[in-house]
Amino acid sequence: MELRRVVITGIGTLNPLGNSVEEFWENLKNGVSGARPITRFDASRHKTQFACEVKNFDATDYMERKEARKYDLYTQFAFASTDQAVKDSGLDLEKVDHDRVGVIWGAGIGGLQTFFEEVKNFNVERPRFSPFFIPKMIANIAGGLLSIKYGFRGPNYTTVSACASASHAMIDAFNMIRLGKAEMMITGGSEAGINEPGMAGFNSMRAISTRNDDPKTASRPFDKDRDGFVMGEGSTAFVLEEYEGAIKRGAKIYAEIGGGGMSADAYHMTAPDPEGRGANLVMKWALEDAGLKPEDVDYINVHGTATPLGDIAEPKAIIKTFGEHAYNLSISSTKSMTGHLLGAAGAVEGLACILAIQNGIIPPTINHFTDDPEIDNNLDFTFNVAKKKEVNVAISNTFGFGGHNATVVFKKL
């Protein structure tokens, strides 16, 4: 069958660098760190006392106060970014065929804060849980509630693949449209893991930075002295449409989704394959799916978490995938600024790719001080300062615990 083309016509975000697309991009291109001491709870007992929190968020800007109390923060974030994206798309919701619009969302953990609060408050004096406990906590509820809010009755589910969740959601939403199973899709991801169990859990794994004396420089992808990722949170949403339909209604088009790749490391619960075999496969298959050659790619927004092992494996995979062209590519890890949004990472980093295409600017990898001799530093990591460059094709890599890999290809139209 002939596959249909899929374009992005609406974007919205709420993340540590801004509560709008415009604010996010301004801070991203200028190399601003979103890391600060944690304000949401008393972190003095924790090894890590800082994170990249969303700032100045008020859920009642997007929903009634009574409604907000029923939702975990990760769902509130999802509503905020989707509200922005739907408005940005210029859709007339009264004219949309609601049976042909769906929602596929990504979340790695779901309502962790809700789970923690309910368990913490369960005791002899209060031997019960809230009736909202389960529906507030489960990882699929944000996507379900978005479909209810807008009345979209098309395909609706949530992908849960740790840090690759939002990328898998975007690929699935893309496929729904190009296979003719939907005309439009809402997709993206949200996460809200900056809380006591989230921070303590990653501390116990020694996965996150403990650079409490200097939070803004704590996220150091590809730097010799990196000591783990910085926790982030937030949400990014997209409106995807079939190309002909978007043109017919006169929609503004940000970019085209060219293809997507999915693979598994099949190696370890939390560590990447040291040779980057799964990462090589996912990029290779994404390019094949998009009908592109390695030399067609201008920019890679890498997974680049600033973990000791991951930052060695991914460049190896890039060199294996792109050969000599690897040294002509621009590469950056925007996690150096946003922190790691876990299940929402692929969405916010996909947005960074789209904005790089739109503006001809490669956002930087900040906080680089010392080269790591185990990493090929002839690669262009766009260290510390953004640069101007025409970007026709950009790809976004996301790799999750369990060995889940997803790559999304974005193209200038």
Tab-separated table of N, CA and C in Angstrom, residues 244-338:
chain	number	residue	atom	x	y	z
A	244	GLU	N	-1.693	15.837	3.062
A	244	GLU	CA	-2.666	16.436	2.142
A	244	GLU	C	-3.757	17.179	2.908
A	245	GLY	N	-4.202	16.586	4.011
A	245	GLY	CA	-5.227	17.240	4.814
A	245	GLY	C	-4.734	18.536	5.423
A	246	ALA	N	-3.473	18.541	5.855
A	246	ALA	CA	-2.888	19.750	6.439
A	246	ALA	C	-2.785	20.862	5.395
A	247	ILE	N	-2.370	20.493	4.183
A	247	ILE	CA	-2.268	21.475	3.104
A	247	ILE	C	-3.654	22.020	2.756
A	248	LYS	N	-4.628	21.124	2.710
A	248	LYS	CA	-5.983	21.522	2.333
A	248	LYS	C	-6.565	22.546	3.293
A	249	ARG	N	-6.283	22.391	4.592
A	249	ARG	CA	-6.858	23.331	5.552
A	249	ARG	C	-5.963	24.553	5.780
A	250	GLY	N	-4.853	24.607	5.076
A	250	GLY	CA	-3.964	25.759	5.177
A	250	GLY	C	-3.173	25.817	6.467
A	251	ALA	N	-2.860	24.671	7.035
A	251	ALA	CA	-2.130	24.623	8.306
A	251	ALA	C	-0.667	25.024	8.119
A	252	LYS	N	-0.102	25.651	9.118
A	252	LYS	CA	1.347	25.872	9.096
A	252	LYS	C	2.003	24.540	9.441
A	253	ILE	N	3.082	24.237	8.768
A	253	ILE	CA	3.757	22.951	8.946
A	253	ILE	C	5.163	23.213	9.466
A	254	TYR	N	5.477	22.611	10.599
A	254	TYR	CA	6.794	22.796	11.211
A	254	TYR	C	7.845	21.884	10.590
A	255	ALA	N	7.470	20.651	10.354
A	255	ALA	CA	8.403	19.668	9.806
A	255	ALA	C	7.612	18.430	9.427
A	256	GLU	N	8.264	17.551	8.710
A	256	GLU	CA	7.680	16.257	8.364
A	256	GLU	C	8.369	15.180	9.193
A	257	ILE	N	7.618	14.204	9.652
A	257	ILE	CA	8.248	13.026	10.256
A	257	ILE	C	8.573	12.068	9.122
A	258	GLY	N	9.843	11.791	8.957
A	258	GLY	CA	10.279	10.953	7.846
A	258	GLY	C	10.206	9.475	8.132
A	259	GLY	N	10.431	9.108	9.379
A	259	GLY	CA	10.437	7.694	9.729
A	259	GLY	C	10.829	7.497	11.175
A	260	GLY	N	10.862	6.249	11.578
A	260	GLY	CA	11.237	5.918	12.951
A	260	GLY	C	11.843	4.538	13.030
A	261	GLY	N	12.740	4.361	13.975
A	261	GLY	CA	13.363	3.062	14.188
A	261	GLY	C	13.196	2.618	15.625
A	262	MET	N	13.121	1.297	15.825
A	262	MET	CA	13.000	0.720	17.166
A	262	MET	C	13.875	-0.522	17.251
A	263	SER	N	14.593	-0.669	18.361
A	263	SER	CA	15.433	-1.849	18.549
A	263	SER	C	15.598	-2.131	20.037
A	264	ALA	N	16.281	-3.233	20.342
A	264	ALA	CA	16.611	-3.582	21.726
A	264	ALA	C	18.095	-3.876	21.837
A	265	ASP	N	18.682	-3.499	22.969
A	265	ASP	CA	20.071	-3.869	23.234
A	265	ASP	C	20.203	-5.357	23.543
A	266	ALA	N	19.187	-5.917	24.224
A	266	ALA	CA	19.238	-7.322	24.650
A	266	ALA	C	20.546	-7.611	25.383
A	267	TYR	N	20.873	-6.695	26.315
A	267	TYR	CA	22.185	-6.779	26.962
A	267	TYR	C	22.117	-6.737	28.480
A	268	HIS	N	21.478	-5.711	29.083
A	268	HIS	CA	21.536	-5.518	30.530
A	268	HIS	C	20.325	-4.701	30.971
A	269	MET	N	19.963	-4.841	32.247
A	269	MET	CA	18.795	-4.136	32.770
A	269	MET	C	18.922	-2.617	32.684
A	270	THR	N	20.089	-2.084	33.014
A	270	THR	CA	20.259	-0.626	33.030
A	270	THR	C	21.445	-0.122	32.215
A	271	ALA	N	22.422	-0.956	31.939
A	271	ALA	CA	23.611	-0.513	31.208
A	271	ALA	C	23.425	-0.705	29.706
A	272	PRO	N	23.991	0.189	28.904
A	272	PRO	CA	23.898	0.023	27.450
A	272	PRO	C	24.882	-1.023	26.948
A	273	ASP	N	24.618	-1.572	25.788
A	273	ASP	CA	25.611	-2.407	25.125
A	273	ASP	C	26.865	-1.557	24.932
A	274	PRO	N	28.014	-1.987	25.429
A	274	PRO	CA	29.213	-1.130	25.383
A	274	PRO	C	29.669	-0.779	23.975
A	275	GLU	N	29.306	-1.594	22.992
A	275	GLU	CA	29.674	-1.295	21.611
A	275	GLU	C	28.569	-0.568	20.860
A	276	GLY	N	27.453	-0.307	21.538
A	276	GLY	CA	26.366	0.438	20.915
A	276	GLY	C	25.649	-0.303	19.807
A	277	ARG	N	25.557	-1.634	19.923
A	277	ARG	CA	24.937	-2.413	18.840
A	277	ARG	C	23.464	-2.060	18.649
A	278	GLY	N	22.710	-1.974	19.765
A	278	GLY	CA	21.301	-1.620	19.648
A	278	GLY	C	21.115	-0.212	19.121
A	279	ALA	N	21.981	0.709	19.555
A	279	ALA	CA	21.909	2.097	19.093
A	279	ALA	C	22.229	2.193	17.610
A	280	ASN	N	23.186	1.421	17.158
A	280	ASN	CA	23.507	1.384	15.729
A	280	ASN	C	22.318	0.874	14.913
A	281	LEU	N	21.691	-0.195	15.379
A	281	LEU	CA	20.551	-0.764	14.663
A	281	LEU	C	19.394	0.227	14.572
A	282	VAL	N	19.094	0.913	15.699
A	282	VAL	CA	17.910	1.786	15.696
A	282	VAL	C	18.108	2.974	14.763
A	283	MET	N	19.308	3.518	14.696
A	283	MET	CA	19.559	4.624	13.759
A	283	MET	C	19.538	4.125	12.313
A	284	LYS	N	20.133	2.980	12.084
A	284	LYS	CA	20.141	2.384	10.737
A	284	LYS	C	18.724	2.137	10.249
A	285	TRP	N	17.891	1.549	11.108
A	285	TRP	CA	16.520	1.222	10.703
A	285	TRP	C	15.659	2.474	10.560
A	286	ALA	N	15.927	3.490	11.360
A	286	ALA	CA	15.178	4.745	11.230
A	286	ALA	C	15.453	5.392	9.873
A	287	LEU	N	16.713	5.393	9.461
A	287	LEU	CA	17.060	5.972	8.168
A	287	LEU	C	16.458	5.155	7.021
A	288	GLU	N	16.493	3.838	7.145
A	288	GLU	CA	15.881	2.982	6.120
A	288	GLU	C	14.385	3.249	6.032
A	289	ASP	N	13.740	3.408	7.185
A	289	ASP	CA	12.301	3.667	7.215
A	289	ASP	C	11.970	4.997	6.534
A	290	ALA	N	12.874	5.961	6.671
A	290	ALA	CA	12.664	7.280	6.075
A	290	ALA	C	13.134	7.363	4.628
A	291	GLY	N	13.757	6.291	4.129
A	291	GLY	CA	14.275	6.308	2.768
A	291	GLY	C	15.436	7.254	2.589
A	292	LEU	N	16.256	7.387	3.638
A	292	LEU	CA	17.377	8.322	3.609
A	292	LEU	C	18.710	7.588	3.686
A	293	LYS	N	19.741	8.252	3.216
A	293	LYS	CA	21.101	7.755	3.345
A	293	LYS	C	21.762	8.425	4.554
A	294	PRO	N	22.776	7.807	5.134
A	294	PRO	CA	23.450	8.436	6.282
A	294	PRO	C	23.907	9.860	6.007
A	295	GLU	N	24.379	10.131	4.807
A	295	GLU	CA	24.902	11.462	4.487
A	295	GLU	C	23.813	12.517	4.342
A	296	ASP	N	22.544	12.111	4.385
A	296	ASP	CA	21.444	13.073	4.332
A	296	ASP	C	21.210	13.767	5.678
A	297	VAL	N	21.735	13.210	6.748
A	297	VAL	CA	21.463	13.721	8.096
A	297	VAL	C	22.413	14.867	8.440
A	298	ASP	N	21.837	15.942	8.978
A	298	ASP	CA	22.634	17.119	9.355
A	298	ASP	C	22.871	17.227	10.855
A	299	TYR	N	21.930	16.722	11.644
A	299	TYR	CA	21.981	16.958	13.100
A	299	TYR	C	21.419	15.751	13.839
A	300	ILE	N	22.083	15.377	14.932
A	300	ILE	CA	21.575	14.342	15.829
A	300	ILE	C	21.426	14.935	17.226
A	301	ASN	N	20.213	14.894	17.763
A	301	ASN	CA	20.014	15.191	19.177
A	301	ASN	C	20.180	13.854	19.893
A	302	VAL	N	21.312	13.686	20.523
A	302	VAL	CA	21.675	12.380	21.075
A	302	VAL	C	21.024	12.128	22.429
A	303	HIS	N	21.027	10.857	22.825
A	303	HIS	CA	20.501	10.515	24.149
A	303	HIS	C	21.352	11.199	25.215
A	304	GLY	N	22.670	11.084	25.121
A	304	GLY	CA	23.637	11.884	25.871
A	304	GLY	C	23.265	12.264	27.287
A	305	THR	N	23.190	11.277	28.174
A	305	THR	CA	22.687	11.541	29.520
A	305	THR	C	23.745	12.002	30.512
A	306	ALA	N	25.017	11.931	30.144
A	306	ALA	CA	26.139	12.221	31.048
A	306	ALA	C	26.381	11.088	32.036
A	307	THR	N	26.011	9.881	31.646
A	307	THR	CA	26.376	8.702	32.445
A	307	THR	C	27.698	8.147	31.914
A	308	PRO	N	28.509	7.545	32.779
A	308	PRO	CA	29.839	7.100	32.356
A	308	PRO	C	29.825	6.139	31.168
A	309	LEU	N	28.914	5.160	31.160
A	309	LEU	CA	28.917	4.154	30.100
A	309	LEU	C	28.160	4.607	28.856
A	310	GLY	N	27.014	5.219	29.043
A	310	GLY	CA	26.186	5.604	27.899
A	310	GLY	C	26.863	6.583	26.965
A	311	ASP	N	27.629	7.510	27.533
A	311	ASP	CA	28.270	8.534	26.711
A	311	ASP	C	29.458	8.003	25.922
A	312	ILE	N	29.883	6.799	26.225
A	312	ILE	CA	30.932	6.155	25.431
A	312	ILE	C	30.310	5.313	24.322
A	313	ALA	N	29.218	4.622	24.639
A	313	ALA	CA	28.598	3.715	23.673
A	313	ALA	C	27.938	4.444	22.514
A	314	GLU	N	27.240	5.563	22.782
A	314	GLU	CA	26.484	6.227	21.721
A	314	GLU	C	27.370	6.791	20.617
A	315	PRO	N	28.484	7.477	20.927
A	315	PRO	CA	29.356	7.934	19.834
A	315	PRO	C	29.911	6.778	18.992
A	316	LYS	N	30.195	5.648	19.626
A	316	LYS	CA	30.644	4.467	18.861
A	316	LYS	C	29.577	4.063	17.848
A	317	ALA	N	28.322	4.068	18.304
A	317	ALA	CA	27.216	3.689	17.425
A	317	ALA	C	27.055	4.682	16.283
A	318	ILE	N	27.243	5.965	16.574
A	318	ILE	CA	27.124	6.988	15.532
A	318	ILE	C	28.185	6.781	14.460
A	319	ILE	N	29.407	6.520	14.871
A	319	ILE	CA	30.497	6.297	13.914
A	319	ILE	C	30.225	5.046	13.089
A	320	LYS	N	29.716	4.003	13.731
A	320	LYS	CA	29.406	2.769	13.004
A	320	LYS	C	28.273	2.988	12.005
A	321	THR	N	27.286	3.790	12.370
A	321	THR	CA	26.131	4.034	11.506
A	321	THR	C	26.464	4.964	10.345
A	322	PHE	N	27.204	6.017	10.615
A	322	PHE	CA	27.399	7.079	9.620
A	322	PHE	C	28.760	7.059	8.942
A	323	GLY	N	29.693	6.246	9.430
A	323	GLY	CA	31.000	6.187	8.796
A	323	GLY	C	31.695	7.535	8.815
A	324	GLU	N	32.319	7.901	7.707
A	324	GLU	CA	33.043	9.169	7.638
A	324	GLU	C	32.124	10.379	7.796
A	325	HIS	N	30.858	10.202	7.409
A	325	HIS	CA	29.907	11.325	7.534
A	325	HIS	C	29.664	11.692	8.998
A	326	ALA	N	29.984	10.791	9.922
A	326	ALA	CA	29.817	11.090	11.348
A	326	ALA	C	30.558	12.363	11.729
A	327	TYR	N	31.661	12.644	11.035
A	327	TYR	CA	32.480	13.809	11.383
A	327	TYR	C	31.969	15.091	10.721
A	328	ASN	N	30.971	14.965	9.862
A	328	ASN	CA	30.332	16.141	9.265
A	328	ASN	C	29.035	16.512	9.975
A	329	LEU	N	28.552	15.611	10.795
A	329	LEU	CA	27.308	15.827	11.527
A	329	LEU	C	27.496	16.831	12.658
A	330	SER	N	26.427	17.538	12.979
A	330	SER	CA	26.378	18.273	14.243
A	330	SER	C	25.638	17.421	15.251
A	331	ILE	N	26.157	17.368	16.449
A	331	ILE	CA	25.609	16.538	17.524
A	331	ILE	C	25.433	17.424	18.743
A	332	SER	N	24.343	17.236	19.476
A	332	SER	CA	24.262	17.899	20.779
A	332	SER	C	23.363	17.121	21.716
A	333	SER	N	23.658	17.264	22.999
A	333	SER	CA	22.811	16.718	24.049
A	333	SER	C	22.143	17.874	24.772
A	334	THR	N	20.866	18.082	24.495
A	334	THR	CA	20.153	19.166	25.169
A	334	THR	C	19.794	18.805	26.604
A	335	LYS	N	20.042	17.557	26.998
A	335	LYS	CA	19.888	17.186	28.414
A	335	LYS	C	20.859	17.960	29.297
A	336	SER	N	21.918	18.474	28.712
A	336	SER	CA	22.856	19.295	29.480
A	336	SER	C	22.166	20.543	30.022
A	337	MET	N	21.027	20.910	29.409
A	337	MET	CA	20.274	22.093	29.838
A	337	MET	C	18.940	21.739	30.487
A	338	THR	N	18.202	20.826	29.876
A	338	THR	CA	16.865	20.474	30.387
A	338	THR	C	16.895	19.452	31.500
